Amino acid sequence: MEAGMETGTGAIKSGFVALIGRPNVGKSTLMNHLIGQKIAITSRKPQTTRNRIQTIYNSERGQIVFLDTPGIHKAKNKLGEYMVYAAESSLKDVDAVMWLIEPGDYIGAAEQHIAKMLDRCGLPIILVINKIDKVKKEVVQSTMEAYRNITRFEDIVCVSALHSRNLEALIDSLFRVLPYGPRFFSEETITDQPMRQIASEMIREKALRSLGEEIPHGIAVVIDKMRERPDGSITDIEATIICERESHKGIIIGKNGAMLKKIGTEARKEIETMLGGKVNLKLWVKVRKDWRESDILVKNYGYDKKELRE
């Protein structure tokens, strides 16, 4: 059957691919550049991605559905437990795995944990060494040599996600390991994420980039209202930024509301680009003390393990 497929019967390859790695190795940046459009939010801060996010790559060869997952780390609260669960449970639903790392031949406890997890999953694994633009070739070579013996790999691909270097080679490698099958989404679809969720994440990204080191880990964003006006001229969005401390609320709002205005202005521009039209964005800030420690609040703010099982 495969021989017939390879001789031009029009069959394509398709499958689901999980992006796995420690926090802040560039998974979301890589996914955005692979599909050529921003869907997953990015920042320099670890644990930026909290949910599993699916994006879709389409070509004549077939379709790849990427699952961007939260960085695998030692959970410190209920939100952290959800994030690790979201990452590790994604391996049950995919056809292949991309393990994203940074250059360096030291293999720490986090990498050892990921390697053992991947050993158990029995899936084709492609090791992706990202950020090669930041180091010398000798460092990249030593990284490859160090990781060759940690687990089995179908391929090792060196890329710069930020500069879109060698991404075609990565796509080629993925199509080699994926099975033949149908497209799971239409060729026009680039993500399964609802617009409300993408808008929420874009607001959180602007907060992540604008605020200090401590506060962003303790914020969530809830879309209270998102509605296009009858004439289609403007989309009205009302959203609440949730934080854990009264002192944090003051910092998020800023002097005379300057910080909240900055976050809102930057988020509005990006949401307008996504929607292709004008947006009227209103933001509020509420305190929910230690919400990351509460099962109920973690679920209420969009991080429910049950939804990952569906």
mmCIF file of C-alpha atoms in Angstrom:
data_model
loop_
_atom_site.group_PDB
_atom_site.id
_atom_site.type_symbol
_atom_site.label_atom_id
_atom_site.label_comp_id
_atom_site.label_asym_id
_atom_site.label_seq_id
_atom_site.Cartn_x
_atom_site.Cartn_y
_atom_site.Cartn_z
ATOM 1 C CA MET A 1 0.000 0.000 0.000
ATOM 2 C CA GLU A 2 2.755 2.447 0.924
ATOM 3 C CA ALA A 3 4.523 1.694 -2.349
ATOM 4 C CA GLY A 4 1.405 2.752 -4.224
ATOM 5 C CA MET A 5 1.167 5.884 -2.147
ATOM 6 C CA GLU A 6 4.709 6.844 -2.966
ATOM 7 C CA THR A 7 4.150 6.497 -6.705
ATOM 8 C CA GLY A 8 1.707 9.345 -7.021
ATOM 9 C CA THR A 9 -1.762 8.218 -5.998
ATOM 10 C CA GLY A 10 -2.318 11.561 -4.303
ATOM 11 C CA ALA A 11 -2.034 10.222 -0.748
ATOM 12 C CA ILE A 12 -0.687 12.550 1.890
ATOM 13 C CA LYS A 13 0.885 12.227 5.312
ATOM 14 C CA SER A 14 -0.698 13.663 8.424
ATOM 15 C CA GLY A 15 -0.369 13.453 12.168
ATOM 16 C CA PHE A 16 -0.073 15.122 15.556
ATOM 17 C CA VAL A 17 3.302 16.269 16.895
ATOM 18 C CA ALA A 18 3.948 17.366 20.498
ATOM 19 C CA LEU A 19 6.536 20.037 21.321
ATOM 20 C CA ILE A 20 8.191 19.056 24.592
ATOM 21 C CA GLY A 21 10.931 20.755 26.589
ATOM 22 C CA ARG A 22 11.911 22.752 29.642
ATOM 23 C CA PRO A 23 10.393 26.221 30.135
ATOM 24 C CA ASN A 24 11.723 29.024 27.969
ATOM 25 C CA VAL A 25 13.527 26.941 25.325
ATOM 26 C CA GLY A 26 11.511 28.529 22.497
ATOM 27 C CA LYS A 27 8.650 26.093 21.865
ATOM 28 C CA SER A 28 6.017 28.752 21.194
ATOM 29 C CA THR A 29 8.378 30.794 19.004
ATOM 30 C CA LEU A 30 9.189 27.684 16.973
ATOM 31 C CA MET A 31 5.529 26.793 16.517
ATOM 32 C CA ASN A 32 4.608 30.318 15.429
ATOM 33 C CA HIS A 33 7.390 30.378 12.837
ATOM 34 C CA LEU A 34 6.591 26.891 11.521
ATOM 35 C CA ILE A 35 3.023 27.880 10.655
ATOM 36 C CA GLY A 36 3.985 31.427 9.652
ATOM 37 C CA GLN A 37 1.583 33.186 11.998
ATOM 38 C CA LYS A 38 1.521 34.134 15.654
ATOM 39 C CA ILE A 39 -0.858 32.012 17.713
ATOM 40 C CA ALA A 40 1.071 31.087 20.862
ATOM 41 C CA ILE A 41 2.254 33.926 23.076
ATOM 42 C CA THR A 42 5.927 34.379 23.852
ATOM 43 C CA SER A 43 8.056 36.168 26.418
ATOM 44 C CA ARG A 44 11.449 35.851 28.081
ATOM 45 C CA LYS A 45 9.818 34.640 31.289
ATOM 46 C CA PRO A 46 9.528 30.892 32.007
ATOM 47 C CA GLN A 47 6.103 29.215 32.095
ATOM 48 C CA THR A 48 4.608 31.628 29.574
ATOM 49 C CA THR A 49 2.622 28.818 27.929
ATOM 50 C CA ARG A 50 0.077 27.314 30.335
ATOM 51 C CA ASN A 51 -2.294 25.388 28.071
ATOM 52 C CA ARG A 52 -1.875 22.920 25.248
ATOM 53 C CA ILE A 53 -2.235 24.863 22.004
ATOM 54 C CA GLN A 54 -2.849 23.224 18.644
ATOM 55 C CA THR A 55 -1.733 24.847 15.397
ATOM 56 C CA ILE A 56 -1.898 23.388 11.928
ATOM 57 C CA TYR A 57 0.756 23.293 9.186
ATOM 58 C CA ASN A 58 -0.555 22.553 5.688
ATOM 59 C CA SER A 59 1.321 21.804 2.471
ATOM 60 C CA GLU A 60 0.950 19.637 -0.632
ATOM 61 C CA ARG A 61 2.701 16.832 1.260
ATOM 62 C CA GLY A 62 0.115 16.776 4.003
ATOM 63 C CA GLN A 63 -0.829 18.239 7.385
ATOM 64 C CA ILE A 64 1.020 18.475 10.693
ATOM 65 C CA VAL A 65 -0.921 19.379 13.828
ATOM 66 C CA PHE A 66 1.475 20.819 16.404
ATOM 67 C CA LEU A 67 0.704 20.670 20.125
ATOM 68 C CA ASP A 68 2.630 23.372 21.966
ATOM 69 C CA THR A 69 2.828 22.348 25.609
ATOM 70 C CA PRO A 70 3.786 24.101 28.852
ATOM 71 C CA GLY A 71 7.429 23.706 29.831
ATOM 72 C CA ILE A 72 8.066 20.636 31.970
ATOM 73 C CA HIS A 73 9.162 21.746 35.440
ATOM 74 C CA LYS A 74 8.750 20.859 39.104
ATOM 75 C CA ALA A 75 5.247 21.968 40.057
ATOM 76 C CA LYS A 76 4.953 24.312 43.045
ATOM 77 C CA ASN A 77 1.178 24.865 43.091
ATOM 78 C CA LYS A 78 -2.112 23.708 41.556
ATOM 79 C CA LEU A 79 -1.513 25.734 38.393
ATOM 80 C CA GLY A 80 1.945 24.175 38.070
ATOM 81 C CA GLU A 81 0.447 20.698 38.479
ATOM 82 C CA TYR A 82 -2.019 21.450 35.680
ATOM 83 C CA MET A 83 0.776 22.681 33.377
ATOM 84 C CA VAL A 84 2.944 19.594 33.900
ATOM 85 C CA TYR A 85 -0.098 17.361 33.407
ATOM 86 C CA ALA A 86 -0.961 19.205 30.177
ATOM 87 C CA ALA A 87 2.560 18.646 28.849
ATOM 88 C CA GLU A 88 2.972 15.012 29.844
ATOM 89 C CA SER A 89 -0.565 13.913 28.891
ATOM 90 C CA SER A 90 -0.092 15.290 25.365
ATOM 91 C CA LEU A 91 2.128 12.282 24.593
ATOM 92 C CA LYS A 92 -0.943 10.040 24.658
ATOM 93 C CA ASP A 93 -2.520 11.831 21.704
ATOM 94 C CA VAL A 94 0.303 12.253 19.174
ATOM 95 C CA ASP A 95 2.176 10.413 16.429
ATOM 96 C CA ALA A 96 5.612 11.947 17.062
ATOM 97 C CA VAL A 97 7.480 14.191 19.481
ATOM 98 C CA MET A 98 9.810 17.135 18.998
ATOM 99 C CA TRP A 99 12.041 17.546 22.040
ATOM 100 C CA LEU A 100 13.317 21.106 22.016
ATOM 101 C CA ILE A 101 16.553 21.960 23.848
ATOM 102 C CA GLU A 102 19.110 24.755 23.960
ATOM 103 C CA PRO A 103 22.773 24.201 23.016
ATOM 104 C CA GLY A 104 24.892 22.826 25.862
ATOM 105 C CA ASP A 105 26.353 19.439 26.687
ATOM 106 C CA TYR A 106 25.293 19.419 30.353
ATOM 107 C CA ILE A 107 22.293 17.125 30.784
ATOM 108 C CA GLY A 108 20.543 18.125 33.994
ATOM 109 C CA ALA A 109 17.785 16.555 36.078
ATOM 110 C CA ALA A 110 15.007 18.122 33.999
ATOM 111 C CA GLU A 111 16.421 16.690 30.764
ATOM 112 C CA GLN A 112 16.947 13.287 32.403
ATOM 113 C CA HIS A 113 13.296 13.298 33.487
ATOM 114 C CA ILE A 114 12.113 14.180 29.962
ATOM 115 C CA ALA A 115 14.340 11.470 28.433
ATOM 116 C CA LYS A 116 12.853 8.803 30.717
ATOM 117 C CA MET A 117 9.348 10.005 29.928
ATOM 118 C CA LEU A 118 10.047 9.813 26.181
ATOM 119 C CA ASP A 119 11.586 6.355 26.544
ATOM 120 C CA ARG A 120 8.294 5.094 27.952
ATOM 121 C CA CYS A 121 6.107 6.665 25.255
ATOM 122 C CA GLY A 122 7.516 4.578 22.372
ATOM 123 C CA LEU A 123 6.951 7.357 19.804
ATOM 124 C CA PRO A 124 9.300 8.629 17.080
ATOM 125 C CA ILE A 125 11.370 11.412 18.659
ATOM 126 C CA ILE A 126 13.133 14.252 16.862
ATOM 127 C CA LEU A 127 15.638 16.207 18.929
ATOM 128 C CA VAL A 128 15.570 19.890 17.998
ATOM 129 C CA ILE A 129 18.525 22.010 19.118
ATOM 130 C CA ASN A 130 17.241 25.591 19.094
ATOM 131 C CA LYS A 131 19.018 28.979 19.350
ATOM 132 C CA ILE A 132 22.022 27.829 17.293
ATOM 133 C CA ASP A 133 22.493 31.466 16.221
ATOM 134 C CA LYS A 134 23.680 32.292 19.750
ATOM 135 C CA VAL A 135 26.589 29.827 20.026
ATOM 136 C CA LYS A 136 29.590 28.559 18.073
ATOM 137 C CA LYS A 137 29.378 25.444 15.889
ATOM 138 C CA GLU A 138 31.603 23.552 18.346
ATOM 139 C CA VAL A 139 28.969 23.978 21.065
ATOM 140 C CA VAL A 140 26.222 22.675 18.786
ATOM 141 C CA GLN A 141 28.383 19.669 17.878
ATOM 142 C CA SER A 142 29.143 18.848 21.515
ATOM 143 C CA THR A 143 25.402 19.117 22.306
ATOM 144 C CA MET A 144 24.592 16.577 19.603
ATOM 145 C CA GLU A 145 27.245 14.192 20.887
ATOM 146 C CA ALA A 146 26.057 14.501 24.500
ATOM 147 C CA TYR A 147 22.410 13.807 23.678
ATOM 148 C CA ARG A 148 22.921 10.931 21.227
ATOM 149 C CA ASN A 149 23.195 8.432 24.088
ATOM 150 C CA ILE A 150 20.445 9.753 26.374
ATOM 151 C CA THR A 151 17.561 8.199 24.367
ATOM 152 C CA ARG A 152 16.782 7.087 20.821
ATOM 153 C CA PHE A 153 16.146 9.736 18.150
ATOM 154 C CA GLU A 154 14.806 9.406 14.630
ATOM 155 C CA ASP A 155 16.717 12.579 13.780
ATOM 156 C CA ILE A 156 18.569 15.529 15.300
ATOM 157 C CA VAL A 157 17.847 18.913 13.699
ATOM 158 C CA CYS A 158 19.578 22.188 14.580
ATOM 159 C CA VAL A 159 17.488 25.353 14.137
ATOM 160 C CA SER A 160 17.053 28.980 15.034
ATOM 161 C CA ALA A 161 13.315 29.398 15.556
ATOM 162 C CA LEU A 162 13.599 33.164 15.973
ATOM 163 C CA HIS A 163 15.363 33.580 12.616
ATOM 164 C CA SER A 164 13.519 30.711 10.841
ATOM 165 C CA ARG A 165 16.791 28.903 10.138
ATOM 166 C CA ASN A 166 16.639 25.272 8.989
ATOM 167 C CA LEU A 167 12.883 24.952 9.572
ATOM 168 C CA GLU A 168 12.360 23.268 6.187
ATOM 169 C CA ALA A 169 14.754 20.509 7.239
ATOM 170 C CA LEU A 170 12.685 20.063 10.400
ATOM 171 C CA ILE A 171 9.445 19.821 8.400
ATOM 172 C CA ASP A 172 11.101 17.247 6.100
ATOM 173 C CA SER A 173 12.130 15.186 9.116
ATOM 174 C CA LEU A 174 8.612 15.289 10.547
ATOM 175 C CA PHE A 175 6.970 14.151 7.319
ATOM 176 C CA ARG A 176 9.387 11.219 7.167
ATOM 177 C CA VAL A 177 8.138 9.842 10.503
ATOM 178 C CA LEU A 178 4.425 10.648 10.190
ATOM 179 C CA PRO A 179 1.945 8.075 8.854
ATOM 180 C CA TYR A 180 -0.171 8.370 5.716
ATOM 181 C CA GLY A 181 -3.636 9.662 6.453
ATOM 182 C CA PRO A 182 -6.289 12.351 5.893
ATOM 183 C CA ARG A 183 -6.187 16.012 6.847
ATOM 184 C CA PHE A 184 -7.761 16.431 10.267
ATOM 185 C CA PHE A 185 -8.565 20.116 9.668
ATOM 186 C CA SER A 186 -9.418 22.154 6.574
ATOM 187 C CA GLU A 187 -6.461 23.678 4.728
ATOM 188 C CA GLU A 188 -7.578 27.170 5.853
ATOM 189 C CA THR A 189 -7.464 26.301 9.565
ATOM 190 C CA ILE A 190 -4.348 27.366 11.482
ATOM 191 C CA THR A 191 -5.482 26.708 15.068
ATOM 192 C CA ASP A 192 -8.222 25.033 17.076
ATOM 193 C CA GLN A 193 -8.111 27.774 19.715
ATOM 194 C CA PRO A 194 -11.261 29.935 20.146
ATOM 195 C CA MET A 195 -10.731 33.635 19.434
ATOM 196 C CA ARG A 196 -11.658 34.445 23.041
ATOM 197 C CA GLN A 197 -8.787 32.312 24.303
ATOM 198 C CA ILE A 198 -6.288 33.791 21.852
ATOM 199 C CA ALA A 199 -7.383 37.315 22.848
ATOM 200 C CA SER A 200 -7.013 36.399 26.527
ATOM 201 C CA GLU A 201 -3.503 35.073 25.926
ATOM 202 C CA MET A 202 -2.478 38.171 23.965
ATOM 203 C CA ILE A 203 -3.483 40.370 26.896
ATOM 204 C CA ARG A 204 -1.508 38.120 29.260
ATOM 205 C CA GLU A 205 1.512 38.291 26.970
ATOM 206 C CA LYS A 206 1.554 42.096 27.077
ATOM 207 C CA ALA A 207 1.330 41.950 30.873
ATOM 208 C CA LEU A 208 4.185 39.430 30.976
ATOM 209 C CA ARG A 209 6.366 41.702 28.895
ATOM 210 C CA SER A 210 5.494 44.884 30.770
ATOM 211 C CA LEU A 211 5.558 43.785 34.410
ATOM 212 C CA GLY A 212 8.345 42.710 36.761
ATOM 213 C CA GLU A 213 9.621 39.203 37.443
ATOM 214 C CA GLU A 214 7.337 38.331 40.372
ATOM 215 C CA ILE A 215 3.850 39.359 39.255
ATOM 216 C CA PRO A 216 3.359 37.618 35.862
ATOM 217 C CA HIS A 217 3.407 34.109 37.336
ATOM 218 C CA GLY A 218 0.464 35.128 39.520
ATOM 219 C CA ILE A 219 -1.814 36.592 36.846
ATOM 220 C CA ALA A 220 -4.598 35.161 34.714
ATOM 221 C CA VAL A 221 -6.805 36.889 32.162
ATOM 222 C CA VAL A 222 -10.529 36.238 31.815
ATOM 223 C CA ILE A 223 -12.555 37.505 28.841
ATOM 224 C CA ASP A 224 -15.848 38.737 30.319
ATOM 225 C CA LYS A 225 -17.344 39.876 27.010
ATOM 226 C CA MET A 226 -16.352 39.613 23.344
ATOM 227 C CA ARG A 227 -18.971 40.729 20.870
ATOM 228 C CA GLU A 228 -18.925 42.179 17.374
ATOM 229 C CA ARG A 229 -21.250 45.132 16.856
ATOM 230 C CA PRO A 230 -24.229 44.530 14.504
ATOM 231 C CA ASP A 231 -22.696 46.608 11.715
ATOM 232 C CA GLY A 232 -19.377 44.727 12.022
ATOM 233 C CA SER A 233 -17.421 47.940 12.572
ATOM 234 C CA ILE A 234 -15.929 47.164 16.000
ATOM 235 C CA THR A 235 -15.458 44.181 18.324
ATOM 236 C CA ASP A 236 -16.049 45.102 21.960
ATOM 237 C CA ILE A 237 -13.935 43.153 24.431
ATOM 238 C CA GLU A 238 -14.078 43.402 28.217
ATOM 239 C CA ALA A 239 -11.446 41.483 30.168
ATOM 240 C CA THR A 240 -10.259 41.126 33.746
ATOM 241 C CA ILE A 241 -6.659 40.617 34.824
ATOM 242 C CA ILE A 242 -6.609 38.446 37.946
ATOM 243 C CA CYS A 243 -3.736 38.851 40.419
ATOM 244 C CA GLU A 244 -2.929 37.453 43.872
ATOM 245 C CA ARG A 245 -2.089 40.547 45.955
ATOM 246 C CA GLU A 246 -3.467 44.055 46.506
ATOM 247 C CA SER A 247 0.091 45.329 46.037
ATOM 248 C CA HIS A 248 0.223 43.542 42.668
ATOM 249 C CA LYS A 249 -3.030 45.206 41.634
ATOM 250 C CA GLY A 250 -1.482 48.610 42.218
ATOM 251 C CA ILE A 251 1.552 47.746 40.100
ATOM 252 C CA ILE A 252 -0.579 46.381 37.251
ATOM 253 C CA ILE A 253 -2.716 49.529 37.203
ATOM 254 C CA GLY A 254 0.311 51.793 37.596
ATOM 255 C CA LYS A 255 0.496 55.482 38.410
ATOM 256 C CA ASN A 256 -2.664 57.191 37.115
ATOM 257 C CA GLY A 257 -3.507 53.949 35.292
ATOM 258 C CA ALA A 258 -0.447 54.200 33.022
ATOM 259 C CA MET A 259 0.624 50.534 33.171
ATOM 260 C CA LEU A 260 -2.875 49.163 32.569
ATOM 261 C CA LYS A 261 -3.279 51.572 29.643
ATOM 262 C CA LYS A 262 0.047 50.397 28.187
ATOM 263 C CA ILE A 263 -0.955 46.732 28.469
ATOM 264 C CA GLY A 264 -4.355 47.459 26.946
ATOM 265 C CA THR A 265 -3.029 49.522 24.042
ATOM 266 C CA GLU A 266 -0.423 46.917 23.055
ATOM 267 C CA ALA A 267 -2.914 44.048 23.391
ATOM 268 C CA ARG A 268 -5.590 45.900 21.398
ATOM 269 C CA LYS A 269 -3.243 46.454 18.446
ATOM 270 C CA GLU A 270 -2.329 42.776 18.286
ATOM 271 C CA ILE A 271 -5.926 41.593 18.650
ATOM 272 C CA GLU A 272 -6.940 43.984 15.852
ATOM 273 C CA THR A 273 -4.299 42.400 13.612
ATOM 274 C CA MET A 274 -5.620 38.940 14.468
ATOM 275 C CA LEU A 275 -9.281 39.859 13.884
ATOM 276 C CA GLY A 276 -8.641 42.138 10.924
ATOM 277 C CA GLY A 277 -10.774 44.948 12.325
ATOM 278 C CA LYS A 278 -11.178 47.582 15.010
ATOM 279 C CA VAL A 279 -11.318 46.576 18.675
ATOM 280 C CA ASN A 280 -12.604 48.449 21.708
ATOM 281 C CA LEU A 281 -10.779 46.855 24.661
ATOM 282 C CA LYS A 282 -11.595 47.559 28.306
ATOM 283 C CA LEU A 283 -9.512 46.067 31.118
ATOM 284 C CA TRP A 284 -10.133 45.658 34.830
ATOM 285 C CA VAL A 285 -7.938 44.231 37.598
ATOM 286 C CA LYS A 286 -9.211 42.002 40.422
ATOM 287 C CA VAL A 287 -7.467 40.334 43.369
ATOM 288 C CA ARG A 288 -8.046 36.644 44.078
ATOM 289 C CA LYS A 289 -5.600 35.790 46.825
ATOM 290 C CA ASP A 290 -3.422 32.736 46.109
ATOM 291 C CA TRP A 291 -5.664 31.630 43.232
ATOM 292 C CA ARG A 292 -2.935 29.336 41.889
ATOM 293 C CA GLU A 293 -3.315 27.202 45.040
ATOM 294 C CA SER A 294 -7.075 26.738 44.532
ATOM 295 C CA ASP A 295 -8.406 23.830 42.440
ATOM 296 C CA ILE A 296 -11.660 25.713 41.867
ATOM 297 C CA LEU A 297 -10.104 29.007 40.755
ATOM 298 C CA VAL A 298 -7.495 27.296 38.589
ATOM 299 C CA LYS A 299 -10.370 25.534 36.759
ATOM 300 C CA ASN A 300 -12.455 28.717 36.615
ATOM 301 C CA TYR A 301 -9.643 30.587 34.895
ATOM 302 C CA GLY A 302 -9.361 28.018 32.112
ATOM 303 C CA TYR A 303 -6.932 25.391 33.413
ATOM 304 C CA ASP A 304 -9.066 22.261 33.805
ATOM 305 C CA LYS A 305 -7.458 18.817 33.558
ATOM 306 C CA LYS A 306 -10.789 17.273 32.525
ATOM 307 C CA GLU A 307 -10.774 19.295 29.307
ATOM 308 C CA LEU A 308 -7.403 17.829 28.414
ATOM 309 C CA ARG A 309 -8.868 14.316 28.521
ATOM 310 C CA GLU A 310 -11.689 15.094 26.072
#
